[in-house]
């Protein structure tokens, strides 16, 4: 059967750049406004209520601590970002493979899924020391912890997405004598893409958490290491700077996945109804 016979338009023409920029501004300004008000209220409260820095440092103190160690924080943030990204890629790939296997094999789903769910319920702070013992004290163990934490959401969403294709469309593919690969890439996978990106959005946030927690357990670099060392010395403004950097990293990763979602599944209804 020819590929052209199964070709279905799944994307629409891109909007002009000016419209995209206006759309970004329209979506971003409420969050920016709330952030500015939050920082202003935070700064005022710390000054007016004389809150001690070790309890809650003012935003100005956090900014000063960050500016005083830009090279160090940048280096640690880069290490954590690499651990999170590598673990996200490995974990997502593993999750995609497992989800596909579970979607096509009821035996594998019923046989392995309960054990995967059980493993995923183990707190990462409990499993991280074991993984570090297995993989050593280098960056590889941090990536392994991150991959362990970030494969499960995509595995479930991939399985659900591949099982949620339109049965009427499946009948058309069957009548047209489509090959299994044609059915997968032209019917099942496009139908699964919204589910896939839900899993990826969860994975990308868990990846940052996994990297930070792994650095809590054993590390001599990374934002998790900075947070632990500053906690011991009560250097709270720098601790908050590292913590906010990790949050910013998670937001940027999430936005990157959301941008890829708009590129690959612009046809989905959620693309026009997202807040």
CSV table of C-alpha atoms in Angstrom, one decimal:
chain,number,residue,atom,x,y,z
A,1,UNK,CA,0.0,0.0,0.0
A,2,UNK,CA,1.4,3.4,-0.9
A,3,UNK,CA,2.2,5.9,1.9
A,4,UNK,CA,0.4,8.7,0.1
A,5,UNK,CA,-2.9,6.8,0.5
A,6,UNK,CA,-2.5,7.0,4.2
A,7,UNK,CA,-1.2,10.5,4.5
A,8,UNK,CA,-3.3,12.7,6.7
A,9,UNK,CA,-2.6,16.4,7.3
A,10,UNK,CA,-1.6,16.7,10.9
A,11,UNK,CA,-0.3,20.3,10.9
A,12,UNK,CA,-1.5,23.7,10.0
A,13,UNK,CA,0.5,26.5,8.5
A,14,UNK,CA,2.5,28.5,11.0
A,15,UNK,CA,1.3,31.9,12.1
A,16,UNK,CA,3.3,35.0,11.3
A,17,UNK,CA,6.2,35.8,13.7
A,18,UNK,CA,4.4,39.0,14.9
A,19,UNK,CA,1.3,37.0,15.9
A,20,UNK,CA,3.5,34.4,17.7
A,21,UNK,CA,5.2,37.2,19.7
A,22,UNK,CA,1.9,38.8,20.6
A,23,UNK,CA,0.6,35.4,21.7
A,24,UNK,CA,3.7,34.9,23.9
A,25,UNK,CA,3.2,38.3,25.5
A,26,UNK,CA,-0.5,37.7,26.0
A,27,UNK,CA,0.2,34.3,27.7
A,28,UNK,CA,3.2,35.6,29.8
A,29,UNK,CA,2.1,38.9,31.2
A,30,UNK,CA,-0.2,37.6,34.0
A,31,UNK,CA,2.6,35.4,35.3
A,32,UNK,CA,5.1,38.3,35.0
A,33,UNK,CA,2.8,40.7,36.8
A,34,UNK,CA,2.2,38.2,39.7
A,35,UNK,CA,5.9,37.5,39.9
A,36,UNK,CA,6.7,41.3,40.2
A,37,UNK,CA,3.9,41.7,42.9
A,38,UNK,CA,5.2,38.7,44.8
A,39,UNK,CA,8.8,39.9,44.8
A,40,UNK,CA,7.7,43.4,45.9
A,41,UNK,CA,5.5,42.0,48.7
A,42,UNK,CA,8.2,39.6,49.8
A,43,UNK,CA,10.8,42.4,50.0
A,44,UNK,CA,8.5,44.7,51.9
A,45,UNK,CA,7.5,41.9,54.4
A,46,UNK,CA,11.2,41.1,55.1
A,47,UNK,CA,12.0,44.8,55.8
A,48,UNK,CA,8.8,45.8,57.5
A,49,UNK,CA,8.5,42.7,59.7
A,50,UNK,CA,12.2,42.5,60.4
A,51,UNK,CA,12.3,38.8,59.3
A,52,UNK,CA,15.7,37.3,60.0
A,53,UNK,CA,17.7,36.2,56.9
A,54,UNK,CA,18.1,32.7,58.2
A,55,UNK,CA,14.3,32.4,58.3
A,56,UNK,CA,13.4,34.1,55.1
A,57,UNK,CA,16.0,36.2,53.2
A,58,UNK,CA,14.8,39.1,51.2
A,59,UNK,CA,14.9,38.9,47.4
A,60,UNK,CA,17.5,41.6,47.3
A,61,UNK,CA,19.8,39.5,49.6
A,62,UNK,CA,19.2,36.5,47.4
A,63,UNK,CA,20.1,38.5,44.3
A,64,UNK,CA,23.2,39.8,46.0
A,65,UNK,CA,24.3,36.3,47.0
A,66,UNK,CA,23.8,35.1,43.5
A,67,UNK,CA,25.7,38.0,41.9
A,68,UNK,CA,28.6,37.4,44.3
A,69,UNK,CA,29.1,33.9,43.0
A,70,UNK,CA,27.9,34.0,39.4
A,71,UNK,CA,30.8,31.7,38.1
A,72,UNK,CA,30.3,29.1,40.9
A,73,UNK,CA,26.5,29.0,40.6
A,74,UNK,CA,26.7,28.9,36.8
A,75,UNK,CA,29.1,25.9,37.0
A,76,UNK,CA,26.9,24.0,39.5
A,77,UNK,CA,23.7,24.8,37.5
A,78,UNK,CA,25.3,23.6,34.3
A,79,UNK,CA,26.2,20.3,36.0
A,80,UNK,CA,22.7,19.8,37.4
A,81,UNK,CA,21.2,20.7,34.0
A,82,UNK,CA,23.3,18.1,32.2
A,83,UNK,CA,22.3,15.4,34.7
A,84,UNK,CA,18.7,16.4,34.4
A,85,UNK,CA,18.7,16.5,30.6
A,86,UNK,CA,20.7,13.2,30.2
A,87,UNK,CA,18.5,11.4,32.7
A,88,UNK,CA,15.3,12.9,31.0
A,89,UNK,CA,16.4,11.6,27.6
A,90,UNK,CA,17.4,8.1,28.8
A,91,UNK,CA,14.3,7.8,31.0
A,92,UNK,CA,12.0,9.0,28.3
A,93,UNK,CA,13.5,6.6,25.8
A,94,UNK,CA,13.1,3.7,28.2
A,95,UNK,CA,9.5,4.8,29.0
A,96,UNK,CA,8.6,5.1,25.3
A,97,UNK,CA,10.0,1.6,24.6
A,98,UNK,CA,8.2,0.1,27.6
A,99,UNK,CA,4.9,1.9,26.9
A,100,UNK,CA,5.0,0.6,23.3
A,101,UNK,CA,5.7,-2.9,24.4
A,102,UNK,CA,2.8,-2.8,27.0
A,103,UNK,CA,0.4,-1.4,24.4
A,104,UNK,CA,1.1,-4.2,22.0
A,105,UNK,CA,1.4,-7.1,24.5
A,106,UNK,CA,-1.2,-7.6,27.2
A,107,UNK,CA,1.1,-10.3,28.7
A,108,UNK,CA,4.0,-7.9,29.2
A,109,UNK,CA,1.7,-5.2,30.6
A,110,UNK,CA,0.1,-7.5,33.1
A,111,UNK,CA,3.4,-9.2,33.9
A,112,UNK,CA,5.7,-6.2,34.4
A,113,UNK,CA,3.5,-3.2,35.0
A,114,UNK,CA,2.7,-4.1,38.7
A,115,UNK,CA,6.4,-4.4,39.4
A,116,UNK,CA,7.2,-1.1,37.7
A,117,UNK,CA,4.4,0.6,39.7
A,118,UNK,CA,5.8,-0.8,42.9
A,119,UNK,CA,9.3,0.3,42.1
A,120,UNK,CA,8.0,3.8,41.2
A,121,UNK,CA,6.4,4.1,44.6
A,122,UNK,CA,9.7,3.8,46.4
A,123,UNK,CA,10.8,7.3,47.5
A,124,UNK,CA,13.7,8.6,45.4
A,125,UNK,CA,15.7,9.4,48.6
A,126,UNK,CA,15.5,5.7,49.5
A,127,UNK,CA,16.5,4.4,46.1
A,128,UNK,CA,19.2,7.0,45.3
A,129,UNK,CA,21.8,5.6,47.7
A,130,UNK,CA,21.4,2.2,46.2
A,131,UNK,CA,21.8,3.4,42.6
A,132,UNK,CA,24.8,5.5,43.7
A,133,UNK,CA,26.4,2.3,45.1
A,134,UNK,CA,25.7,0.5,41.9
A,135,UNK,CA,26.9,3.2,39.5
A,136,UNK,CA,29.6,4.9,41.6
A,137,UNK,CA,30.0,8.4,42.9
A,138,UNK,CA,30.4,10.1,39.5
A,139,UNK,CA,27.9,11.9,37.3
A,140,UNK,CA,26.7,8.6,35.9
A,141,UNK,CA,24.9,7.7,39.1
A,142,UNK,CA,23.1,11.1,39.2
A,143,UNK,CA,21.9,10.5,35.6
A,144,UNK,CA,20.8,7.0,36.5
A,145,UNK,CA,18.7,8.3,39.5
A,146,UNK,CA,17.2,10.9,37.2
A,147,UNK,CA,16.4,8.4,34.5
A,148,UNK,CA,14.8,6.1,37.1
A,149,UNK,CA,12.5,8.8,38.3
A,150,UNK,CA,11.5,10.1,34.9
A,151,UNK,CA,10.7,7.0,32.8
A,152,UNK,CA,7.4,6.0,34.5
A,153,UNK,CA,5.0,8.8,33.4
A,154,UNK,CA,5.9,8.4,29.8
A,155,UNK,CA,5.6,4.6,29.9
A,156,UNK,CA,2.0,4.9,31.2
A,157,UNK,CA,1.1,7.7,28.8
A,158,UNK,CA,2.7,6.0,25.8
A,159,UNK,CA,0.7,2.8,26.5
A,160,UNK,CA,-2.5,4.7,27.0
A,161,UNK,CA,-2.0,6.8,23.9
A,162,UNK,CA,-1.2,3.9,21.6
A,163,UNK,CA,-4.3,2.2,22.8
A,164,UNK,CA,-6.6,5.2,22.3
A,165,UNK,CA,-6.6,5.3,18.5
A,166,UNK,CA,-9.9,5.7,16.6
A,167,UNK,CA,-11.3,2.2,15.8
A,168,UNK,CA,-13.1,3.5,12.7
A,169,UNK,CA,-9.7,4.8,11.3
A,170,UNK,CA,-8.2,1.4,12.3
A,171,UNK,CA,-10.8,-0.3,10.1
A,172,UNK,CA,-9.9,1.9,7.2
A,173,UNK,CA,-6.2,1.0,7.6
A,174,UNK,CA,-7.1,-2.7,7.8
A,175,UNK,CA,-9.3,-2.5,4.7
A,176,UNK,CA,-6.4,-0.7,2.9
A,177,UNK,CA,-4.0,-3.5,3.8
A,178,UNK,CA,-1.7,-1.2,5.7
A,179,UNK,CA,1.4,-2.8,7.2
A,180,UNK,CA,2.0,-2.9,10.9
A,181,UNK,CA,4.6,-0.2,10.6
A,182,UNK,CA,2.3,2.0,8.5
A,183,UNK,CA,-0.5,1.6,11.1
A,184,UNK,CA,1.9,2.5,13.9
A,185,UNK,CA,3.5,5.6,12.4
A,186,UNK,CA,0.5,6.9,10.6
A,187,UNK,CA,-2.4,6.0,12.9
A,188,UNK,CA,-1.4,4.9,16.4
A,189,UNK,CA,1.6,7.2,17.0
A,190,UNK,CA,-0.1,10.4,15.9
A,191,UNK,CA,-3.1,9.6,18.1
A,192,UNK,CA,-0.7,9.0,21.0
A,193,UNK,CA,1.3,12.2,20.7
A,194,UNK,CA,-0.9,14.3,23.0
A,195,UNK,CA,-0.5,11.6,25.7
A,196,UNK,CA,3.3,11.4,24.9
A,197,UNK,CA,3.7,15.1,25.6
A,198,UNK,CA,1.8,14.9,28.9
A,199,UNK,CA,4.3,12.2,29.9
A,200,UNK,CA,7.2,14.3,28.7
A,201,UNK,CA,6.1,17.3,30.7
A,202,UNK,CA,5.9,15.2,33.8
A,203,UNK,CA,9.3,13.6,33.0
A,204,UNK,CA,11.1,16.9,32.5
A,205,UNK,CA,10.0,18.2,35.9
A,206,UNK,CA,10.9,14.9,37.7
A,207,UNK,CA,14.3,14.9,36.0
A,208,UNK,CA,15.3,18.1,37.8
A,209,UNK,CA,14.0,16.7,41.1
A,210,UNK,CA,15.9,13.5,40.5
A,211,UNK,CA,19.2,15.3,39.8
A,212,UNK,CA,18.9,17.5,42.9
A,213,UNK,CA,18.0,14.6,45.2
A,214,UNK,CA,20.8,12.5,43.9
A,215,UNK,CA,23.2,15.4,44.6
A,216,UNK,CA,21.7,15.6,48.1
A,217,UNK,CA,22.8,12.0,48.7
A,218,UNK,CA,26.3,12.2,47.4
A,219,UNK,CA,28.0,14.9,45.4
A,220,UNK,CA,30.7,17.4,45.4
A,221,UNK,CA,29.1,19.7,42.7
A,222,UNK,CA,25.7,20.7,41.4
A,223,UNK,CA,22.9,22.7,42.8
A,224,UNK,CA,21.9,20.0,45.2
A,225,UNK,CA,25.4,20.1,46.6
A,226,UNK,CA,25.2,23.9,46.9
A,227,UNK,CA,21.9,23.6,48.8
A,228,UNK,CA,23.2,21.1,51.2
A,229,UNK,CA,26.5,22.9,52.0
A,230,UNK,CA,24.8,26.3,52.4
A,231,UNK,CA,22.3,24.7,54.7
A,232,UNK,CA,25.0,23.4,57.0
A,233,UNK,CA,26.7,26.8,57.1
A,234,UNK,CA,23.3,28.7,57.3
A,235,UNK,CA,24.1,30.7,54.2
A,236,UNK,CA,20.5,31.0,53.5
A,237,UNK,CA,20.5,33.7,50.7
A,238,UNK,CA,22.8,31.5,48.6
A,239,UNK,CA,20.7,28.5,49.4
A,240,UNK,CA,17.6,30.3,48.1
A,241,UNK,CA,19.5,31.4,45.1
A,242,UNK,CA,20.5,27.8,44.3
A,243,UNK,CA,16.9,26.6,45.0
A,244,UNK,CA,15.4,29.3,42.7
A,245,UNK,CA,17.9,28.4,40.0
A,246,UNK,CA,16.7,24.8,40.1
A,247,UNK,CA,13.1,26.0,39.8
A,248,UNK,CA,14.0,28.2,36.9
A,249,UNK,CA,15.7,25.3,35.3
A,250,UNK,CA,12.6,23.1,35.6
A,251,UNK,CA,10.4,25.9,34.1
A,252,UNK,CA,12.8,26.3,31.1
A,253,UNK,CA,12.8,22.6,30.5
A,254,UNK,CA,9.0,22.5,30.7
A,255,UNK,CA,8.7,25.4,28.3
A,256,UNK,CA,11.0,23.7,25.8
A,257,UNK,CA,8.8,20.6,25.9
A,258,UNK,CA,5.7,22.7,25.5
A,259,UNK,CA,7.3,24.4,22.5
A,260,UNK,CA,8.1,21.1,20.9
A,261,UNK,CA,4.5,20.0,21.6
A,262,UNK,CA,3.2,23.0,19.6
A,263,UNK,CA,5.5,22.1,16.7
A,264,UNK,CA,4.6,18.4,16.6
A,265,UNK,CA,0.9,18.4,17.5
A,266,UNK,CA,-0.4,21.8,16.5
A,267,UNK,CA,-3.6,20.1,15.3
A,268,UNK,CA,-4.7,19.0,18.8
A,269,UNK,CA,-7.5,20.9,20.4
A,270,UNK,CA,-5.5,21.6,23.5
A,271,UNK,CA,-3.2,23.9,21.5
A,272,UNK,CA,-6.0,26.4,21.2
A,273,UNK,CA,-7.4,26.0,24.7
A,274,UNK,CA,-4.2,26.0,26.8
A,275,UNK,CA,-4.2,28.8,29.4
